[in-house]
Short mmCIF file of C-alpha atoms in Angstrom, two decimals:
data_model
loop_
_atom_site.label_atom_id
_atom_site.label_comp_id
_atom_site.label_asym_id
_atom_site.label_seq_id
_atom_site.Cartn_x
_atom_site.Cartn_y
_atom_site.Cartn_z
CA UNK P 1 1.47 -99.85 -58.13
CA UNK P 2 0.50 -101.14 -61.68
CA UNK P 3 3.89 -102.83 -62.19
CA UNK P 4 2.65 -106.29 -61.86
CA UNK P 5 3.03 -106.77 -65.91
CA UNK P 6 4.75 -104.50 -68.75
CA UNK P 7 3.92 -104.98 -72.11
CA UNK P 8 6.74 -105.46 -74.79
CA UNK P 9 7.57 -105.76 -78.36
CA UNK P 10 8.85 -109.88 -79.69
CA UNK P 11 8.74 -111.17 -83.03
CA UNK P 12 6.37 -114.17 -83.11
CA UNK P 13 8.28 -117.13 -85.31
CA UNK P 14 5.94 -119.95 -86.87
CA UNK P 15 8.22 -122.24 -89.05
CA UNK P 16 6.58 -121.66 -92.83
CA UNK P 17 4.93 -118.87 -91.79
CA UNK P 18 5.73 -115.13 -91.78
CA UNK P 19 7.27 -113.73 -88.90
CA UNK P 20 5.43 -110.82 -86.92
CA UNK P 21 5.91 -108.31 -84.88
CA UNK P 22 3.67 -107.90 -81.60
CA UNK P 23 3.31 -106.73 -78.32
CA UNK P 24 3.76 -109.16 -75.33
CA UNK P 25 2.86 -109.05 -71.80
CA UNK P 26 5.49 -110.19 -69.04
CA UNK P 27 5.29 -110.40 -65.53
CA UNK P 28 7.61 -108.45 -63.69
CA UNK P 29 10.38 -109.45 -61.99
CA UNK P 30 11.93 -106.80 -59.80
CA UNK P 31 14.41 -107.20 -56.38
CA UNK P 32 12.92 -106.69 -53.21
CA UNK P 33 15.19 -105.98 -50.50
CA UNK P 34 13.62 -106.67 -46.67
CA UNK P 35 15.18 -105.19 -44.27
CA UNK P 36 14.21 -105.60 -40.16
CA UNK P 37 14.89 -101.97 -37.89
CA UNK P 38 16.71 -101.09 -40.86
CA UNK P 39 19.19 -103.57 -40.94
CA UNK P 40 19.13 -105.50 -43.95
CA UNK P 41 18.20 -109.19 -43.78
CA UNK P 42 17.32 -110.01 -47.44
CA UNK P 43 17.23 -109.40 -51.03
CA UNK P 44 14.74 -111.50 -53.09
CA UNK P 45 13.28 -111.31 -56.67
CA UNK P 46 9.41 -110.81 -56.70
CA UNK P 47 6.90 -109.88 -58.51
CA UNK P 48 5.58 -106.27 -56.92
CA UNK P 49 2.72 -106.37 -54.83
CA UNK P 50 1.87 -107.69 -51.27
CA UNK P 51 5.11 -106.99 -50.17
CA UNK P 52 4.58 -106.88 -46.79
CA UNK P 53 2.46 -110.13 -46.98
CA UNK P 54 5.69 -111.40 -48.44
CA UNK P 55 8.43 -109.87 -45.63
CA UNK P 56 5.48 -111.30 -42.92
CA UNK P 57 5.35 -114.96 -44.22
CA UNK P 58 9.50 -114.64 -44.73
CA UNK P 59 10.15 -113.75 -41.19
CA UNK P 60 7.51 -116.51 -40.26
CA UNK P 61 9.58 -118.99 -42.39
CA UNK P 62 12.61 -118.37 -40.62
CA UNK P 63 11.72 -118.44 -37.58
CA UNK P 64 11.83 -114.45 -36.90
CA UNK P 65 8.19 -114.45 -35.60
CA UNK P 66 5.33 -117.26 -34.98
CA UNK P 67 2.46 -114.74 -34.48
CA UNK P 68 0.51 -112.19 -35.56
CA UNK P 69 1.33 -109.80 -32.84
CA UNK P 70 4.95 -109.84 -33.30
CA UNK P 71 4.84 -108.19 -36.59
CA UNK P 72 4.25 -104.45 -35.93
CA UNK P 73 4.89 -102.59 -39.60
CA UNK P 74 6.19 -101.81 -42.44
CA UNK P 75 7.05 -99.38 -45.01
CA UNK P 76 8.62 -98.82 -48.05
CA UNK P 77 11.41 -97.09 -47.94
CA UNK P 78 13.54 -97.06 -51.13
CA UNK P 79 13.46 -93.75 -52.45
CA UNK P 80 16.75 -91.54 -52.98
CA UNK P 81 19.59 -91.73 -50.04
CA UNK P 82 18.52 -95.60 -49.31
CA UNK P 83 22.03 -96.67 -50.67
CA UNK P 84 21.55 -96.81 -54.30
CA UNK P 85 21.21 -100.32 -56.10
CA UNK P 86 20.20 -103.37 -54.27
CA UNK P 87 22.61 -106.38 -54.52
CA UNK P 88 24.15 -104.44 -57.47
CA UNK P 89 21.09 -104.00 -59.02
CA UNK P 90 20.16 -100.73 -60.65
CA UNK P 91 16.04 -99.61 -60.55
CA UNK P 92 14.99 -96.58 -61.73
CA UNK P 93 12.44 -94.84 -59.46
CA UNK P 94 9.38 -93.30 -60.51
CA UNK P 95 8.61 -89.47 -60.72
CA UNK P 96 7.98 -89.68 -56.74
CA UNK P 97 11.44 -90.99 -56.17
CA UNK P 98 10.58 -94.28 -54.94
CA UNK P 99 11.95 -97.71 -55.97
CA UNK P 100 9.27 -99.67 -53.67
CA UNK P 101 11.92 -102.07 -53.99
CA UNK P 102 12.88 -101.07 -50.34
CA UNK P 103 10.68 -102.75 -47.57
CA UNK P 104 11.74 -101.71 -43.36
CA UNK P 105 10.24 -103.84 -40.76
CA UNK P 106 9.01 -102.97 -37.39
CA UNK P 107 9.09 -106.04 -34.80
CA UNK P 108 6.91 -105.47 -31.51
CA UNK P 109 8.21 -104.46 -28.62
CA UNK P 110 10.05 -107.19 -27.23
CA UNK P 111 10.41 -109.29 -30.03
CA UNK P 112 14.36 -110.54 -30.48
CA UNK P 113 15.85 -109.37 -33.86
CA UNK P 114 16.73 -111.88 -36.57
CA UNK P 115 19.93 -113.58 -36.31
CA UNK P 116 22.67 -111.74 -37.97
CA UNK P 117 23.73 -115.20 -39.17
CA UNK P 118 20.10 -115.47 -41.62
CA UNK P 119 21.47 -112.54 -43.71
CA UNK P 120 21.79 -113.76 -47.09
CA UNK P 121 25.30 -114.03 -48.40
CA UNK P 122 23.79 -112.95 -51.90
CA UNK P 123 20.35 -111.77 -52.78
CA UNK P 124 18.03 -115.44 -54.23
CA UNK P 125 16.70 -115.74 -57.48
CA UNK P 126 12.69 -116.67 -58.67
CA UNK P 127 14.08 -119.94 -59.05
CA UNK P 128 15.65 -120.80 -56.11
CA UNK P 129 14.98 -119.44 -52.42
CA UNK P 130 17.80 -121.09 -50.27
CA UNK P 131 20.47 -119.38 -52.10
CA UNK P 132 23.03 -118.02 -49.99
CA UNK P 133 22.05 -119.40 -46.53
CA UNK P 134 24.81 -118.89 -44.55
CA UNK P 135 24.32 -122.92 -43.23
CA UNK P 136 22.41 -125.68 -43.73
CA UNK P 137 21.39 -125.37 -40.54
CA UNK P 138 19.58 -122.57 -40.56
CA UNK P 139 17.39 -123.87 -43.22
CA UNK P 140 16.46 -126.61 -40.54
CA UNK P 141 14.41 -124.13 -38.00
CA UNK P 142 12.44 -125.87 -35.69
CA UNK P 143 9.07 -124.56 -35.89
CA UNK P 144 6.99 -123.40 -32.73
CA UNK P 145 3.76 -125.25 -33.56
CA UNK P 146 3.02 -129.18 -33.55
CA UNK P 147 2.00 -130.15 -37.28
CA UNK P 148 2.19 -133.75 -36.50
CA UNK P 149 -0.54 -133.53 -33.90
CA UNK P 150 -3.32 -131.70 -36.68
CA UNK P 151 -6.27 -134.09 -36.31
CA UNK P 152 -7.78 -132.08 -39.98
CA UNK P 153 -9.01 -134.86 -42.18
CA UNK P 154 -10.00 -133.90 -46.50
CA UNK P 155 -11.93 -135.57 -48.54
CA UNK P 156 -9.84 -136.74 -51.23
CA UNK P 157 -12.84 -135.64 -53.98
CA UNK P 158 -12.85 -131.93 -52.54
CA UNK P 159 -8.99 -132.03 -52.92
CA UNK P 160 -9.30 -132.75 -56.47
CA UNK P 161 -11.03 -129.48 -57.40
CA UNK P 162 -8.08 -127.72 -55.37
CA UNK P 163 -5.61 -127.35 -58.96
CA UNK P 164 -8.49 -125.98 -60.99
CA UNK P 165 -9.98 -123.38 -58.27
CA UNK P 166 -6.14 -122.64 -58.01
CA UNK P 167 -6.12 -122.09 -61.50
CA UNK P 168 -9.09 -120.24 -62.13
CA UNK P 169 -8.16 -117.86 -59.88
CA UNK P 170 -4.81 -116.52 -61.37
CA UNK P 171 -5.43 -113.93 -63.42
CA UNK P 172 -2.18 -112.58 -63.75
CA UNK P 173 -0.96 -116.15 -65.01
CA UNK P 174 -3.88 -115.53 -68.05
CA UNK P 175 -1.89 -112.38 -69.29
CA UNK P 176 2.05 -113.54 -68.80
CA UNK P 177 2.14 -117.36 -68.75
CA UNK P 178 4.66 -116.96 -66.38
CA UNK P 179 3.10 -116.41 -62.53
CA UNK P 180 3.17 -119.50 -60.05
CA UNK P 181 0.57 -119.72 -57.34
CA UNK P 182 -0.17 -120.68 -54.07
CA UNK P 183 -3.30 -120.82 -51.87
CA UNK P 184 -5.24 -122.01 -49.28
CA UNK P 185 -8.19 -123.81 -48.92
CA UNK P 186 -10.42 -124.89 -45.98
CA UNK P 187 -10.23 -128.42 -45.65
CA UNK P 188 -13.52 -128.84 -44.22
CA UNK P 189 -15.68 -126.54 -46.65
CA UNK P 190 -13.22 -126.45 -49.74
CA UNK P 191 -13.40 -122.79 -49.79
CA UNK P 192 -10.88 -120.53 -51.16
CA UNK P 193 -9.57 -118.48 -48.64
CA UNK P 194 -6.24 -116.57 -50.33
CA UNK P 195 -4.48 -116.99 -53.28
CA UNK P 196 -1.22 -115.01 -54.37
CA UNK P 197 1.08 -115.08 -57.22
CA UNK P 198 4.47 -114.50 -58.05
CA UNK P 199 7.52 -115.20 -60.53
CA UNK P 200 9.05 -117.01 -57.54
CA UNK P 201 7.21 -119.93 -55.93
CA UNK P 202 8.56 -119.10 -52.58
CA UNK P 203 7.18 -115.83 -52.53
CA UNK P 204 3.86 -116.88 -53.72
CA UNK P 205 3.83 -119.13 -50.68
CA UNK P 206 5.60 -116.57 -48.31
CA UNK P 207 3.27 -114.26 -49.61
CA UNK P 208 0.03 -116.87 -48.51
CA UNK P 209 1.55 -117.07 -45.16
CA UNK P 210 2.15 -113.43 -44.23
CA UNK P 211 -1.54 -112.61 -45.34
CA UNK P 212 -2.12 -115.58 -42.24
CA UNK P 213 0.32 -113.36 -40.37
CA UNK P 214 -1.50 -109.81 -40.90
CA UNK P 215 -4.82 -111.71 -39.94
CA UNK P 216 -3.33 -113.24 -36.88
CA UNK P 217 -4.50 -116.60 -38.37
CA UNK P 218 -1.18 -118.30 -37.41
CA UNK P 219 -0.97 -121.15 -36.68
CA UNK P 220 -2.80 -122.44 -39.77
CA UNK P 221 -4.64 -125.29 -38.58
CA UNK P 222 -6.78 -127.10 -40.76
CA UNK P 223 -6.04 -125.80 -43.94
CA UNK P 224 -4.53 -127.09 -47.27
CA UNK P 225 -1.42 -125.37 -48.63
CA UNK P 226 -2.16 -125.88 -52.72
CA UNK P 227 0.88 -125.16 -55.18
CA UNK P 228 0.97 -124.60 -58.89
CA UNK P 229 4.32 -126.07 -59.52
CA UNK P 230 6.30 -129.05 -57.57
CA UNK P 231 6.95 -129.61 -53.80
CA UNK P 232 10.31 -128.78 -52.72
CA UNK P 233 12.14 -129.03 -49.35
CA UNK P 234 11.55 -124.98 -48.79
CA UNK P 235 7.90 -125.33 -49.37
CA UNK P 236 7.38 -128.10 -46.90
CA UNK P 237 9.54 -125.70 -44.46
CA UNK P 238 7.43 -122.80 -44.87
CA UNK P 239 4.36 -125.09 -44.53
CA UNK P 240 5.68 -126.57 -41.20
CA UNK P 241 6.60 -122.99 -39.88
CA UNK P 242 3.20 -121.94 -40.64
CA UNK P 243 1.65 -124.97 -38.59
CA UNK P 244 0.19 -125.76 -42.14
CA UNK P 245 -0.42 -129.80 -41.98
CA UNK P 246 -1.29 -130.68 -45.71
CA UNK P 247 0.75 -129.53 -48.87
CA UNK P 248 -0.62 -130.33 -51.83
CA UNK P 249 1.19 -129.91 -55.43
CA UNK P 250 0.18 -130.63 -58.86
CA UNK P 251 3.60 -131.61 -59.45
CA UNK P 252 6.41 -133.81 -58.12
CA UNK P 253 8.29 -133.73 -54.42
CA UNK P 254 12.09 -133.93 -54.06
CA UNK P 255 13.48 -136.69 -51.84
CA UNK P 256 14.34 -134.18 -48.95
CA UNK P 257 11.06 -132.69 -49.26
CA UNK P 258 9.44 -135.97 -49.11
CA UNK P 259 11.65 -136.68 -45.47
CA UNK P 260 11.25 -133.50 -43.64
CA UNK P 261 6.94 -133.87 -44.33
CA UNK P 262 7.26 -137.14 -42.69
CA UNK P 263 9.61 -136.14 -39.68
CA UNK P 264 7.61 -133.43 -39.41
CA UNK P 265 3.57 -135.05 -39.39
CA UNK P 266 2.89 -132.89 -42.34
CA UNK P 267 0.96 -134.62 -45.34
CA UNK P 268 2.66 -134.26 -48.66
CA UNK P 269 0.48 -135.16 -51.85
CA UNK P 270 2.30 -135.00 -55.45
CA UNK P 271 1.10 -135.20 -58.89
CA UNK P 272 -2.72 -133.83 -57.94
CA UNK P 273 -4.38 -133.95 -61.36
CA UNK P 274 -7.70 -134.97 -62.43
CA UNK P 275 -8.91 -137.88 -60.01
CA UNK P 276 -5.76 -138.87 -58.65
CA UNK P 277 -2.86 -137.96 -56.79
CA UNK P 278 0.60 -139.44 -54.95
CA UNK P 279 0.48 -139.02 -51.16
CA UNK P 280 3.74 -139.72 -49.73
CA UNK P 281 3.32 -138.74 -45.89
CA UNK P 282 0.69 -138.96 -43.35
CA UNK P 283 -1.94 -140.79 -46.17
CA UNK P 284 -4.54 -141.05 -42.97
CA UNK P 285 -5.55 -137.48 -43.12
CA UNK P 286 -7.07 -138.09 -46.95
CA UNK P 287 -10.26 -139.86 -46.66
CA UNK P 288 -12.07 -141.27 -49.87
CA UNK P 289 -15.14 -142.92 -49.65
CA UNK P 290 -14.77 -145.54 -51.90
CA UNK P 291 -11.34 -146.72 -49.97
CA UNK P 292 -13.71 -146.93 -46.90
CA UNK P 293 -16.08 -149.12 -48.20
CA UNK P 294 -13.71 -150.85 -49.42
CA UNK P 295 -12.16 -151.35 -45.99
CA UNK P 296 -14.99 -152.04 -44.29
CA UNK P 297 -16.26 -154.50 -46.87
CA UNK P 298 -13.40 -156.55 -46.11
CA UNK P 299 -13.56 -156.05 -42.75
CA UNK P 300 -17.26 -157.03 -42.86
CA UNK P 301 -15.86 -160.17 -45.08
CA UNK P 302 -13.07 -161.09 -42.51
CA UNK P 303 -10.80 -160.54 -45.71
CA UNK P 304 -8.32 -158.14 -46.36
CA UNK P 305 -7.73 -155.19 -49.10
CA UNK P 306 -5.59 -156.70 -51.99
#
């Protein structure tokens, strides 16, 4: 749709210097309202394009759907007589009269609607994706596939190159600045298998997920969830949904992220940059070679690790 970035005009301020006048790029930030058999369930802010990757990995991440085969369509739908603004938010439409901010989903036959109860109360921001859950419990959805019981191993050297194939791949980032990314990676062969960005870090992830869902790749098994930014509680929740057992981020966890990865058998690995990294959940699924011969020096030895 081409309205990934716009280009505008800033002044560019050096102290000492003279100020000038340029053209910028941005990354777009525009609402995206999902609704499910036309009843609205959502209203996030995204950056346009793989929408219905994002509504996909969304419905996985609350528990809507598990599999493939439960998701049936979608299509945009938000062109004049849709209701106007979402969430009190004015678009202007394009000369063919639709917003594309407007996305209806078809379940498969048989498939139970959402919960009225997971409508949002208010539409979230980029920042934040849990705003306006109508409980705390609903955040807390038990997911249908057994993370825990993953028997995926990574070599901790392979994970390593994870943040700068991440990086190297996001080339909206290169224009704007202002993208996060998620992807995933074969933890067996290291190889890239789908990356996505967006303004929000949930979507970029929701977005990863529902391009599993479209594939009928779900669940996830043996695969490594890799994140731009940090690790919060939602991410781990999306990973878990997703039967996703490693998350990896090149930045810090929270605290309740940190305690639903371990309740849940998921491994959680913080601060991933250069050689080294924080794992702070299920450390037995990152292997390292020199930690093994360490091991089995000592074990050789009779003495122990220090």
């Amino acid at each position: 749709m081409g309205r990934i970035t716009v280009r505008r005009a800033v002044t560019k301020l050096t102290v000492g210097a003279d100020a000038v006048r340029r053209s910028d790029t941005l990354a777009v930030e525009e609402p995206l309202e999902i609704r499910v058999g036309g009843l609205s369930l959502a209203v996030t802010m995204r950056t346009p394009g793989h929408d219905v990757e994002l509504a996909a990995g969304f419905l996985v991440s609350e528990g809507v759907i598990s599999r493939g085969e439960q998701f049936r369509s979608a299509i945009h739908c938000g062109g004049p007589g849709t209701g106007g603004p979402i969430a009190g938010i004015s678009v202007g439409a394009p000369a063919d009269g639709n917003t594309y901010n407007v996305l209806d989903v078809t379940l498969a036959p048989g498939v139970r609607p959402p919960d009225p109860e997971l409508a949002r109360a208010f539409y979230t921001t980029s920042s934040c994706g849990l705003c306006g859950k109508a409980s705390i419990d609903a955040v807390e959805t038990v997911s249908a596939y057994d993370v825990a019981g993953d028997a995926i191993t990574v070599d901790a050297a392979m994970l390593t190159g994870f943040p700068d194939a991440l990086r190297a791949q996001q080339a909206v980032f290169d224009k704007t600045g202002g993208l996060h990314a998620a992807a995933l990676f074969d933890a067996v062969t290291g190889d890239l298998l789908v990356l996505r960005e967006d303004v929000g870090r949930h979507n970029a992830v929701d977005k990863v997920i529902g391009w599993a869902v479209l594939g009928d790749r779900l669940p996830l098994r043996g695969v490594v969830l890799q994140v731009s930014g940090r690790a919060s509680f939602e991410l781990v929740q999306k990973a878990v949904m997703a039967g996703i057992p490693i998350l990896a981020a090149v930045s810090a966890p929270s605290s309740l992220a940190v305690e639903l990865a371990a309740s849940s058998g998921l491994t959680l690995i913080g601060f991933l940059r250069g050689q080294s990294m924080n794992i702070y959940t299920r450390d037995d699924r990152v292997l390292d070679d020199t930690t093994q011969a360490l091991e089995a020096a000592g074990s050789h030895s009779g003495s122990a690790r220090p």
